[in-house]
Short mmCIF file of N, CA and C and ligand atoms in Angstrom, two decimals:
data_model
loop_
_atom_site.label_atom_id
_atom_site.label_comp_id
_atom_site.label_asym_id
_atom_site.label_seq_id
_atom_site.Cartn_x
_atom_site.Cartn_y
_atom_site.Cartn_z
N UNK A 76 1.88 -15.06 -13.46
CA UNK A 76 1.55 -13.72 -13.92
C UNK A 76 2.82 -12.88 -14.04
N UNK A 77 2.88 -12.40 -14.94
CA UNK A 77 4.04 -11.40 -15.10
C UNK A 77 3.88 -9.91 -14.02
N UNK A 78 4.93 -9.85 -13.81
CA UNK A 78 4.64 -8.05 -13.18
C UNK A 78 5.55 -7.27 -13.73
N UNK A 79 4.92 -6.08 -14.34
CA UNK A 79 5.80 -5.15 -14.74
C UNK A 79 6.12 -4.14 -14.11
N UNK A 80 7.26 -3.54 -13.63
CA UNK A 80 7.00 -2.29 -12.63
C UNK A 80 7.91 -1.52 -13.31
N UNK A 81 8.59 -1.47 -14.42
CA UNK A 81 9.14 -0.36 -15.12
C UNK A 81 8.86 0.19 -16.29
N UNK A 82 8.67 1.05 -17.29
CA UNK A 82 8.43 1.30 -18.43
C UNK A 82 9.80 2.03 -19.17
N UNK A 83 10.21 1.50 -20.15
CA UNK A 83 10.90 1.76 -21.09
C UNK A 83 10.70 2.79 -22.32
N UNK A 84 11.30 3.79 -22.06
CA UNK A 84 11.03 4.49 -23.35
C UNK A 84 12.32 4.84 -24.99
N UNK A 85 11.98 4.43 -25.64
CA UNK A 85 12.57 3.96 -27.10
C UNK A 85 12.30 4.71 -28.27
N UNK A 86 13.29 4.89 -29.38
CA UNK A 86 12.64 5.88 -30.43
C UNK A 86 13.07 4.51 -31.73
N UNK A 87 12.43 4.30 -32.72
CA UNK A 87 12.46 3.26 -33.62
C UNK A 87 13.63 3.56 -34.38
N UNK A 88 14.67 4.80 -34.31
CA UNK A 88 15.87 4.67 -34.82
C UNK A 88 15.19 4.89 -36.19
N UNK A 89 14.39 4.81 -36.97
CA UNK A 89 13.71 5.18 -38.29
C UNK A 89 12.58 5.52 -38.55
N UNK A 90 12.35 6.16 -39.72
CA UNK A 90 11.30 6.33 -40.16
C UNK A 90 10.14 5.99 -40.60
N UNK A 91 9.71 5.12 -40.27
CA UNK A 91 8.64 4.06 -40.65
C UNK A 91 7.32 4.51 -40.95
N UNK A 92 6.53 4.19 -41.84
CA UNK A 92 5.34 5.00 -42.19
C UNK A 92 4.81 4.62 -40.94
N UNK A 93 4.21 3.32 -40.22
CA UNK A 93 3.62 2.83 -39.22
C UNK A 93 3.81 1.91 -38.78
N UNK A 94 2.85 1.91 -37.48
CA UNK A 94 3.32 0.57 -36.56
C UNK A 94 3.45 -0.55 -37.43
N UNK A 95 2.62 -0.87 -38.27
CA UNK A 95 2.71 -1.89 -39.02
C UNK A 95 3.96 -2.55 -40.13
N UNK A 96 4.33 -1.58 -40.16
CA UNK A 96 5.85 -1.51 -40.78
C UNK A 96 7.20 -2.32 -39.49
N UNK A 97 6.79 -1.32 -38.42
CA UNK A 97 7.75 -1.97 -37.45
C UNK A 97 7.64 -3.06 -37.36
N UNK A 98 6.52 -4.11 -36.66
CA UNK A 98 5.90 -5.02 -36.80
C UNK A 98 6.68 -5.89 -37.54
N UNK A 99 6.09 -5.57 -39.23
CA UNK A 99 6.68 -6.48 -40.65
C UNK A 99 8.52 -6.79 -40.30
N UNK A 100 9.09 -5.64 -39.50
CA UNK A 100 10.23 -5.47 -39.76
C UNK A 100 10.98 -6.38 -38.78
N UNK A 101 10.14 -6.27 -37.31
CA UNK A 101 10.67 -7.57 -36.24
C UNK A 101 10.09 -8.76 -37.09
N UNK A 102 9.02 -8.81 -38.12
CA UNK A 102 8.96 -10.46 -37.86
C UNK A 102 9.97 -10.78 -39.17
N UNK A 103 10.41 -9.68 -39.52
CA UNK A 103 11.18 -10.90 -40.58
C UNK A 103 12.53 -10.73 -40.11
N UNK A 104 12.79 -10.34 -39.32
CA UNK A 104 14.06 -11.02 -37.97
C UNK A 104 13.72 -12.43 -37.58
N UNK A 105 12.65 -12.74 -37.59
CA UNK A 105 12.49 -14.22 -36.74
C UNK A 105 11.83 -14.25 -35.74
N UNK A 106 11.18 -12.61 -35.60
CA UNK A 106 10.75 -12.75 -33.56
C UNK A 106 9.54 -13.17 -34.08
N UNK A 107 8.58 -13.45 -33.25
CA UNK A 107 7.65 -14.03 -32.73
C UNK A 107 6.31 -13.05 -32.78
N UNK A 108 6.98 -12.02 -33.04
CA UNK A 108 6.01 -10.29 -33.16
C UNK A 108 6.82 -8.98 -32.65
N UNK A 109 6.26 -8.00 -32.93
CA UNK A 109 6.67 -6.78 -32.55
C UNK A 109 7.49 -6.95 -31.68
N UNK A 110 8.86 -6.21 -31.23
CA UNK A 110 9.24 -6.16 -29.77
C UNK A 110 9.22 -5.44 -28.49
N UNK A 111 8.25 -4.49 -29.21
CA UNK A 111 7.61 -3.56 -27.65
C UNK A 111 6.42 -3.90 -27.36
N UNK A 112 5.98 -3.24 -26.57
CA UNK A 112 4.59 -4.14 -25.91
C UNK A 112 3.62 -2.63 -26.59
N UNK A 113 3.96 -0.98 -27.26
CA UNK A 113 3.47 -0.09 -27.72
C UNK A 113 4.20 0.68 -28.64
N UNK A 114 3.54 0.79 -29.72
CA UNK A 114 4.05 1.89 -30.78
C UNK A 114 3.33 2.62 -30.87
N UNK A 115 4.24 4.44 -31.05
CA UNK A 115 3.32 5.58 -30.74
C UNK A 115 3.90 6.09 -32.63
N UNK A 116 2.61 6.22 -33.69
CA UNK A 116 2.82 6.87 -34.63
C UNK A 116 2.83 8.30 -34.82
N UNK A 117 3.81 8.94 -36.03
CA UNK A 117 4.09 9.89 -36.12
C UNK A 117 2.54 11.05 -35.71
N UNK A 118 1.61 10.69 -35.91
CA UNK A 118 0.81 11.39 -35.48
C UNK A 118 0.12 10.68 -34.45
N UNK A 119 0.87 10.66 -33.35
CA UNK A 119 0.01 10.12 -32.32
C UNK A 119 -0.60 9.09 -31.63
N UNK A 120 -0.66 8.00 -32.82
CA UNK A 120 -1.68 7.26 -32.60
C UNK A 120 -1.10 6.01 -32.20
N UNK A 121 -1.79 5.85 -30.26
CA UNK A 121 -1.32 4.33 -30.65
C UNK A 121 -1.49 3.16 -30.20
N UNK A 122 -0.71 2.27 -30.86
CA UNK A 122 -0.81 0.86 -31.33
C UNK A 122 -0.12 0.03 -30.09
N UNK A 123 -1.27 -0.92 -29.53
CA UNK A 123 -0.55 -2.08 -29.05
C UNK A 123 -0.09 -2.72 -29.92
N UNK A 124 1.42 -3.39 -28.96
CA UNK A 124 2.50 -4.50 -29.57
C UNK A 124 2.33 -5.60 -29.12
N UNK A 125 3.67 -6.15 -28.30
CA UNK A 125 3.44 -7.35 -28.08
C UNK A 125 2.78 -7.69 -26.63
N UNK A 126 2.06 -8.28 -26.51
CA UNK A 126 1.27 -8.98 -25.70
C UNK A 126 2.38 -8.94 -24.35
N UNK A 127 1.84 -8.33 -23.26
CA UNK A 127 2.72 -8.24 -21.84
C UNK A 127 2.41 -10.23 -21.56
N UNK A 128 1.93 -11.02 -21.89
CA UNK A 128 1.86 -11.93 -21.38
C UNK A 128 3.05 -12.69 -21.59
N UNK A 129 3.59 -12.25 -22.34
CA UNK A 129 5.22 -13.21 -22.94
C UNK A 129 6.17 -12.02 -23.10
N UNK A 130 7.53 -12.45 -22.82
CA UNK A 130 9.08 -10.92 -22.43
C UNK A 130 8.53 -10.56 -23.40
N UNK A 131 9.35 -9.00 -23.45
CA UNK A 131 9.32 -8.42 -24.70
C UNK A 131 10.94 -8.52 -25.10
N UNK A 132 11.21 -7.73 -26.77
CA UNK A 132 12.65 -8.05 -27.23
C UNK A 132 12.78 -6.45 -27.49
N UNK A 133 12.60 -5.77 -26.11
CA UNK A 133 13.24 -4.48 -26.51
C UNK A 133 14.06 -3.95 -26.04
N UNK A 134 14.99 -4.52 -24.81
CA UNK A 134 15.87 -4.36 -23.99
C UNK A 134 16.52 -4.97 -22.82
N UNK A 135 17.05 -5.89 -23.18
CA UNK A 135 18.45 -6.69 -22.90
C UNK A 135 18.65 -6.18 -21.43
N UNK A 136 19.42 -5.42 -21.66
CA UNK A 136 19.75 -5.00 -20.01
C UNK A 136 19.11 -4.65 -18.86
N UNK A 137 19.55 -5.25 -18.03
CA UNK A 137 18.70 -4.92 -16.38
C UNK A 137 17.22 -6.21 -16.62
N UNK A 138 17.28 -6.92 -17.44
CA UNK A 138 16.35 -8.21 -17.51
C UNK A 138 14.64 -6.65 -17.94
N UNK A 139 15.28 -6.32 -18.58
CA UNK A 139 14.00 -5.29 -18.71
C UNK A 139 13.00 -5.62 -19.78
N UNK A 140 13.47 -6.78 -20.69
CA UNK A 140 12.38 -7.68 -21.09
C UNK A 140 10.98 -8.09 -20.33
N UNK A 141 11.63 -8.68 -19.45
CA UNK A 141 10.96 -9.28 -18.32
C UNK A 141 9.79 -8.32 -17.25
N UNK A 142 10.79 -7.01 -16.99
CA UNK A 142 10.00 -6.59 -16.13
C UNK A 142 9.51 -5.06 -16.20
N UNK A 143 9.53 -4.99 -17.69
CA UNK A 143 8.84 -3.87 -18.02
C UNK A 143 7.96 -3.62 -19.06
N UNK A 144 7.48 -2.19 -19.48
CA UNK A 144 6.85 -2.56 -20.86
C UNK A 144 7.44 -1.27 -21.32
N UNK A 145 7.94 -1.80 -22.90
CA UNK A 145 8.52 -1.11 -24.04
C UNK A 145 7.36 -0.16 -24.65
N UNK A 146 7.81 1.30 -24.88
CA UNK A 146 6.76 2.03 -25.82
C UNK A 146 8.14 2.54 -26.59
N UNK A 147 7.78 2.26 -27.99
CA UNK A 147 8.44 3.01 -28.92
C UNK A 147 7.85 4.17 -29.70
N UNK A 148 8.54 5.07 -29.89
CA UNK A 148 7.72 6.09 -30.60
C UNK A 148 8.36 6.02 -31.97
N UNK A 149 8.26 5.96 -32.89
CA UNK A 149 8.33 6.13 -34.52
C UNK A 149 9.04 7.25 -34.89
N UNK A 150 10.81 6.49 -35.32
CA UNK A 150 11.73 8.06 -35.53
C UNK A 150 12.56 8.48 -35.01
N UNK A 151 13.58 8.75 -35.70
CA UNK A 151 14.83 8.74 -35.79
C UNK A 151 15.34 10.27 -34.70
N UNK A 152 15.31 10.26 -33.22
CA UNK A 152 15.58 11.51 -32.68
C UNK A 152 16.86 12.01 -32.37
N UNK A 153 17.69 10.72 -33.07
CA UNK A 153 19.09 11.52 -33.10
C UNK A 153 19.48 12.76 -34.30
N UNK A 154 18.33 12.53 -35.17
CA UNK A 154 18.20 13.70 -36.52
C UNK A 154 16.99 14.72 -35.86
N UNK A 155 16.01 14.78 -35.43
CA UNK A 155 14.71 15.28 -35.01
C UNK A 155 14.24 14.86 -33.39
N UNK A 156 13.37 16.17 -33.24
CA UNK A 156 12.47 15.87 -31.90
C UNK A 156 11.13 15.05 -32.47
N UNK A 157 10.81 13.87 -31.44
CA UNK A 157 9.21 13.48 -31.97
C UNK A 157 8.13 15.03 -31.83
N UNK A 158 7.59 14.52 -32.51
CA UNK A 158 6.09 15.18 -32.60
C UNK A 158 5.18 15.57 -31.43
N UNK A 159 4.93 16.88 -31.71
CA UNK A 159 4.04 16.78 -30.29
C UNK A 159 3.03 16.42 -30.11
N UNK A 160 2.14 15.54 -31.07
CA UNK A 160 1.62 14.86 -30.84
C UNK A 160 2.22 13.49 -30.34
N UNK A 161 3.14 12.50 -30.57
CA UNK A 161 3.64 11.85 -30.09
C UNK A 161 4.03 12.11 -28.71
N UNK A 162 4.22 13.13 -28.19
CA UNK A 162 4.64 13.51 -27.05
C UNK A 162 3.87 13.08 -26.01
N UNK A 163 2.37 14.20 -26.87
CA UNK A 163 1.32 14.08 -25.95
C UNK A 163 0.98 12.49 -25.50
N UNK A 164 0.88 11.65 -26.25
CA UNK A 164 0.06 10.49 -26.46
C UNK A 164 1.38 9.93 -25.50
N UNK A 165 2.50 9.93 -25.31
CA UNK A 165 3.22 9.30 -25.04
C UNK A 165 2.75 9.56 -23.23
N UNK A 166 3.02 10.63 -22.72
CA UNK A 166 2.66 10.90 -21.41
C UNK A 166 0.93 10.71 -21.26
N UNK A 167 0.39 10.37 -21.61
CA UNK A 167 -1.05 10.07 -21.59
C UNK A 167 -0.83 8.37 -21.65
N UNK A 168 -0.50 7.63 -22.05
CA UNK A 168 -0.45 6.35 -22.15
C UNK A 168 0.60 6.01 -21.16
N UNK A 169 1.91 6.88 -20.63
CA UNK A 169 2.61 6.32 -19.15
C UNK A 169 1.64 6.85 -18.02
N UNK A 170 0.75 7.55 -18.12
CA UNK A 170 0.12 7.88 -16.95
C UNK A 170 -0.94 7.21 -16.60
N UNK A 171 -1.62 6.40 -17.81
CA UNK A 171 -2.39 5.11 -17.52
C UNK A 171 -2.00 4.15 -17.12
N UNK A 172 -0.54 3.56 -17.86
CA UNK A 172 -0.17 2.47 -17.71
C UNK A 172 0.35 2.26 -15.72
N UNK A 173 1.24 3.67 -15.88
CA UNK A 173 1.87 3.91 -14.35
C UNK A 173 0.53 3.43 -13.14
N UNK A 174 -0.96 4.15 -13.58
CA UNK A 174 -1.57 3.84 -12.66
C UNK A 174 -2.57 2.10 -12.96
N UNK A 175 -2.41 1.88 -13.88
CA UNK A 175 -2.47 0.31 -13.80
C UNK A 175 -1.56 -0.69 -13.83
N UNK A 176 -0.68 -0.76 -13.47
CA UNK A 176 0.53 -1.55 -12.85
C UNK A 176 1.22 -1.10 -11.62
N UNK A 177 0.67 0.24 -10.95
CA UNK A 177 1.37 1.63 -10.11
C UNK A 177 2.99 1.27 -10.33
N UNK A 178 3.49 1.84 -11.55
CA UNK A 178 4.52 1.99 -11.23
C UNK A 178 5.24 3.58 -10.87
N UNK A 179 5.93 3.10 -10.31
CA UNK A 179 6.67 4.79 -9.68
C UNK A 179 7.12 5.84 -11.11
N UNK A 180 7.12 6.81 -10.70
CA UNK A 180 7.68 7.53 -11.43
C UNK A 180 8.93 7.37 -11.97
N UNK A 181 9.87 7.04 -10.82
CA UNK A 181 11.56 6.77 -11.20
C UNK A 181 11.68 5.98 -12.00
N UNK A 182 10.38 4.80 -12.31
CA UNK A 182 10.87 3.48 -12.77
C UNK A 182 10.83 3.96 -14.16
N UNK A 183 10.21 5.00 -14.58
CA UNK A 183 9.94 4.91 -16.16
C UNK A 183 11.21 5.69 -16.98
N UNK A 184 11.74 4.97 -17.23
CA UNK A 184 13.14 4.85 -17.62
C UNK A 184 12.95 5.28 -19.63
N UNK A 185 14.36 5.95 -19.68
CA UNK A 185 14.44 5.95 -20.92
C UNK A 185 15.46 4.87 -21.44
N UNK A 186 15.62 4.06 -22.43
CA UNK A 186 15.78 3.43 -22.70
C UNK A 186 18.00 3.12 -22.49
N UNK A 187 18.44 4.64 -22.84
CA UNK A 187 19.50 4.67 -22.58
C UNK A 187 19.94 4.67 -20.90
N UNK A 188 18.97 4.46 -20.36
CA UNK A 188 19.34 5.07 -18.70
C UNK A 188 19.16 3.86 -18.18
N UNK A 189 18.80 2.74 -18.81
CA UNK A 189 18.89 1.38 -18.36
C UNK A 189 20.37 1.25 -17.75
N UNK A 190 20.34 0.68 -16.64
CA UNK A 190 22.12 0.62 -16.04
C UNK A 190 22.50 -1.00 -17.03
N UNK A 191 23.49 -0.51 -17.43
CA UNK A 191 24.31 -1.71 -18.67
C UNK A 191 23.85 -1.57 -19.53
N UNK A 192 22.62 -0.43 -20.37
CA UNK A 192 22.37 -0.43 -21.28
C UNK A 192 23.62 0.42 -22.36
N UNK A 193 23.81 0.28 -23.63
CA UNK A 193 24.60 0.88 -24.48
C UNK A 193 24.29 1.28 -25.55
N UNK A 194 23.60 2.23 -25.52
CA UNK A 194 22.41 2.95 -26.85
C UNK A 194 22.35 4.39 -26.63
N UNK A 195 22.04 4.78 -27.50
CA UNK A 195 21.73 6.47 -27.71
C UNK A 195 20.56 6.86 -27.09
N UNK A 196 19.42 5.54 -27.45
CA UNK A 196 17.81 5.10 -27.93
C UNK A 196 17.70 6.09 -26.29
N UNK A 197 16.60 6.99 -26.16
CA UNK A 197 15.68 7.88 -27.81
C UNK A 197 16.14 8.81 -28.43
N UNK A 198 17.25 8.99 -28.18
CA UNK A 198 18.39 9.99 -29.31
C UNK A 198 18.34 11.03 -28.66
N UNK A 199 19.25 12.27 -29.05
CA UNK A 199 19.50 13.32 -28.03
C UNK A 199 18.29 14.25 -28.42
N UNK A 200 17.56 14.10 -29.54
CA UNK A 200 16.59 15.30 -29.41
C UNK A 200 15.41 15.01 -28.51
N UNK A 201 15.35 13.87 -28.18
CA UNK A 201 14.29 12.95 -27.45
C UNK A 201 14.21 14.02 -26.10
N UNK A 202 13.35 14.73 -25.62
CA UNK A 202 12.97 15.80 -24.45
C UNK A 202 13.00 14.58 -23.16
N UNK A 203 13.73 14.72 -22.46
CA UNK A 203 14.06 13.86 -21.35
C UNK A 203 13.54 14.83 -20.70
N UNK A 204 14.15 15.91 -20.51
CA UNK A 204 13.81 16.64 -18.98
C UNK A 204 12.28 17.28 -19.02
N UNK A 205 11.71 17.37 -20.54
CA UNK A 205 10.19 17.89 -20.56
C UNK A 205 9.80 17.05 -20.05
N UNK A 206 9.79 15.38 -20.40
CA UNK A 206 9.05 14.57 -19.89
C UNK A 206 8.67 14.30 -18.49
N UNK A 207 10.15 14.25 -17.95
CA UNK A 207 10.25 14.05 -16.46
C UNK A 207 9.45 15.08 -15.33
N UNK A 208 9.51 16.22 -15.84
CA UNK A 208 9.16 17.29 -15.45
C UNK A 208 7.42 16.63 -15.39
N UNK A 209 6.83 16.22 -16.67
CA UNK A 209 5.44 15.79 -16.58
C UNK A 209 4.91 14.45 -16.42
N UNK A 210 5.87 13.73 -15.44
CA UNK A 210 5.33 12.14 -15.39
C UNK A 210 4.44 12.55 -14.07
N UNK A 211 3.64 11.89 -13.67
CA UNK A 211 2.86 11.77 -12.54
C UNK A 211 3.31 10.46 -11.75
N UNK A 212 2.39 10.76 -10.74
CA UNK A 212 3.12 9.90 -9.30
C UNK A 212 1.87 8.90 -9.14
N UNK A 213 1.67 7.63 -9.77
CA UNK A 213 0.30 7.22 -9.39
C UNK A 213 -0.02 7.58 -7.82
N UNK A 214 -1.78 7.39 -7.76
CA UNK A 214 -2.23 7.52 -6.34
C UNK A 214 -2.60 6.24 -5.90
N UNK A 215 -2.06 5.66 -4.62
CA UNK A 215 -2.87 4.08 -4.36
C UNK A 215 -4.12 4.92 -3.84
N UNK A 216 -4.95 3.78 -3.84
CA UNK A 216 -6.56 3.39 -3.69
C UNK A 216 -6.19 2.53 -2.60
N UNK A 217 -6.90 2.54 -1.28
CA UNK A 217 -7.05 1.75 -0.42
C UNK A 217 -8.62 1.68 0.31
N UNK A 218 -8.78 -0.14 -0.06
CA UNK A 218 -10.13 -0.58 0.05
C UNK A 218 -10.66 -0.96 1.38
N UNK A 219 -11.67 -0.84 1.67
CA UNK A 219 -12.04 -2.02 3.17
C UNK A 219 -13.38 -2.68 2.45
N UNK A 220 -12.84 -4.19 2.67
CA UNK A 220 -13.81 -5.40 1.98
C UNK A 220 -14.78 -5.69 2.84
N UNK A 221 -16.04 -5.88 3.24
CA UNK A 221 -17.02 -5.61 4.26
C UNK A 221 -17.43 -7.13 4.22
N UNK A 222 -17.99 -7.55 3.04
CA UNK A 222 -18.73 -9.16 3.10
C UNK A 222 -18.75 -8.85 1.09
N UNK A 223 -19.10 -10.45 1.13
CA UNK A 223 -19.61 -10.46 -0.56
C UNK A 223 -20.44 -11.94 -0.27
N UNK A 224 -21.54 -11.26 -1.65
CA UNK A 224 -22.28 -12.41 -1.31
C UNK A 224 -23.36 -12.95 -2.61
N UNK A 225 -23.32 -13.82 -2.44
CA UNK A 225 -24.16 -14.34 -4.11
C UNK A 225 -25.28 -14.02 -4.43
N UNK A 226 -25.93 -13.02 -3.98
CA UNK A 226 -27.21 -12.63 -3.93
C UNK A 226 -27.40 -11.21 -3.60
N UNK A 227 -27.91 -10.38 -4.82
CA UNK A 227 -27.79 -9.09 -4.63
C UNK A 227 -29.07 -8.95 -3.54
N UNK A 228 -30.09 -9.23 -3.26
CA UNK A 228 -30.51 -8.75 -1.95
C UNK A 228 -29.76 -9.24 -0.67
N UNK A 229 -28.80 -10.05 0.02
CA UNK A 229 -28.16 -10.09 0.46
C UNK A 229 -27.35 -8.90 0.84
N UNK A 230 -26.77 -8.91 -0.42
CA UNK A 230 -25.56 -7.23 0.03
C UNK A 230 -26.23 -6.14 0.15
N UNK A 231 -27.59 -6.03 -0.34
CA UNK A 231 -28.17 -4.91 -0.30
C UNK A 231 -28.76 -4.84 1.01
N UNK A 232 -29.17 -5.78 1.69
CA UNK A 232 -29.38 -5.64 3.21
C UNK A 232 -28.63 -5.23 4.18
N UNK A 233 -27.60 -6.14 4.05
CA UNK A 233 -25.72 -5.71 4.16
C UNK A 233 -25.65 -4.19 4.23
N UNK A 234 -25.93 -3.62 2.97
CA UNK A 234 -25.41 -2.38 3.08
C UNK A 234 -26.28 -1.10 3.78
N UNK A 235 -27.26 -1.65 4.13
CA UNK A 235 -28.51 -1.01 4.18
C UNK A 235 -28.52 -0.86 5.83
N UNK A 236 -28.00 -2.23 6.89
CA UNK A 236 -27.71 -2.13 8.09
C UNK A 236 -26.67 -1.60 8.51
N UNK A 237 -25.66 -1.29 7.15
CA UNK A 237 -24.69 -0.52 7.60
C UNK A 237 -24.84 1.37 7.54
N UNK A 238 -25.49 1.05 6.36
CA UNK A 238 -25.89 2.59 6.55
C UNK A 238 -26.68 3.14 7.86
N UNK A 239 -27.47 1.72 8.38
CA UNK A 239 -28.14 2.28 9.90
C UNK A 239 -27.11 2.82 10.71
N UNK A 240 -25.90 2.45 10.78
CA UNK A 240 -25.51 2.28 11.73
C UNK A 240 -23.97 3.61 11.37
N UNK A 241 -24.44 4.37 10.54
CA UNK A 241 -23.63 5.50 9.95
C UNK A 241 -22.45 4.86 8.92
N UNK A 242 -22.59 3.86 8.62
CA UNK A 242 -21.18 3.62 7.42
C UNK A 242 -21.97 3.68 6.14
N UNK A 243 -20.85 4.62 5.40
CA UNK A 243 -21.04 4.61 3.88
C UNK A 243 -20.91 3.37 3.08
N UNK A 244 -22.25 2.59 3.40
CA UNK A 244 -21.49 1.50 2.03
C UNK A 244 -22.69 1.23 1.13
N UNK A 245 -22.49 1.02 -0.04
CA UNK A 245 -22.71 0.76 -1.26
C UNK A 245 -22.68 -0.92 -1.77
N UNK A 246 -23.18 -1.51 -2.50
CA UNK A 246 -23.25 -2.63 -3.51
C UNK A 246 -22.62 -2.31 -4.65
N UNK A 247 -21.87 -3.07 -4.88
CA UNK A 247 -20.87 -3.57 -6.35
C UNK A 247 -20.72 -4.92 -6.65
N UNK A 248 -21.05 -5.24 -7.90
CA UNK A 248 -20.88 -6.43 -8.73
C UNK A 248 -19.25 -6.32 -8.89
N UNK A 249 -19.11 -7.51 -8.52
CA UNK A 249 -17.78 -8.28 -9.06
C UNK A 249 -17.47 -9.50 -9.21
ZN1 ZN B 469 15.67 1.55 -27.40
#
């Protein structure tokens, strides 16, 4: 299983009508597909890339292929700021991802802040400090596993002697 615990953030250096363009544009390099694992279009919208199940080819340094996931946003921010819609969508999709992989806040890196990285990428209009200012801190969830059992009247008895006995518990399929 792969684990990702950093996120990469990237600007496509161009103008591309859409993800699908980017896409066309890694595969006729030779890759294998897209090289981020997300593309965020000029309005917002967005597009899974490449499959977290295999590296991605969006950044070389610090093995960050390996152990992160690439979101590119669409556009050149060494000429322009992205969109605020792009913005939005962008911190809405690290604040999911952060809390389904929990990665830390620190880890979500911009693409130039990779240590040994040598890029502009996401260009100077790219809002670093708005962002940072609005990443969130995932929250862990911590469980207590009671019994499981192949038979929903089973757990439901289960839960039913526990409630005698003052514990909150409930039945869940899994
Ligand atoms: Zn980049």
């Amino acid at each position: 299983m792969t684990i990702r615990n950093y996120i990469v953030i990237h600007h496509t250096a161009a103008e591309e009508k859409n993800a699908r363009q980017v896409k066309q544009y890694h595969l006729s390099k030779g890759w294998k597909d897209v090289g981020y694992n997300y593309i965020i279009e000029k309005e917002g919208v967005v597009v899974p890339g490449r499959s977290l199940e295999i590296p991605g080819a969006h950044t070389k340094a610090g093995g960050m292929n390996y152990k992160s996931i690439g979101i590119a946003l669409i556009g050149n921010f060494e000429l322009r700021r992205p969109t605020e819609q792009q913005l939005h969508s962008l911190l809405d999709l690290t604040a999911k991802l952060q809390r389904t992989y929990d990665i830390p806040k620190e880890n979500v890196l911009l693409h130039r802040a990779v240590p040994g990285a040598n890029t502009l990428c996401p260009g100077k209009f790219f809002p670093a400090k708005e962002l940072s200012l609005q990443l969130i801190e995932p929250t862990k969830l911590w469980r207590v596993q009671l019994g499981a059992f192949t038979t929903k009247t089973g757990a439901a008895d289960y839960a039913t002697r526990l409630r005698h006995i003052g514990i909150d518990a409930f039945v869940i399929e899994k």
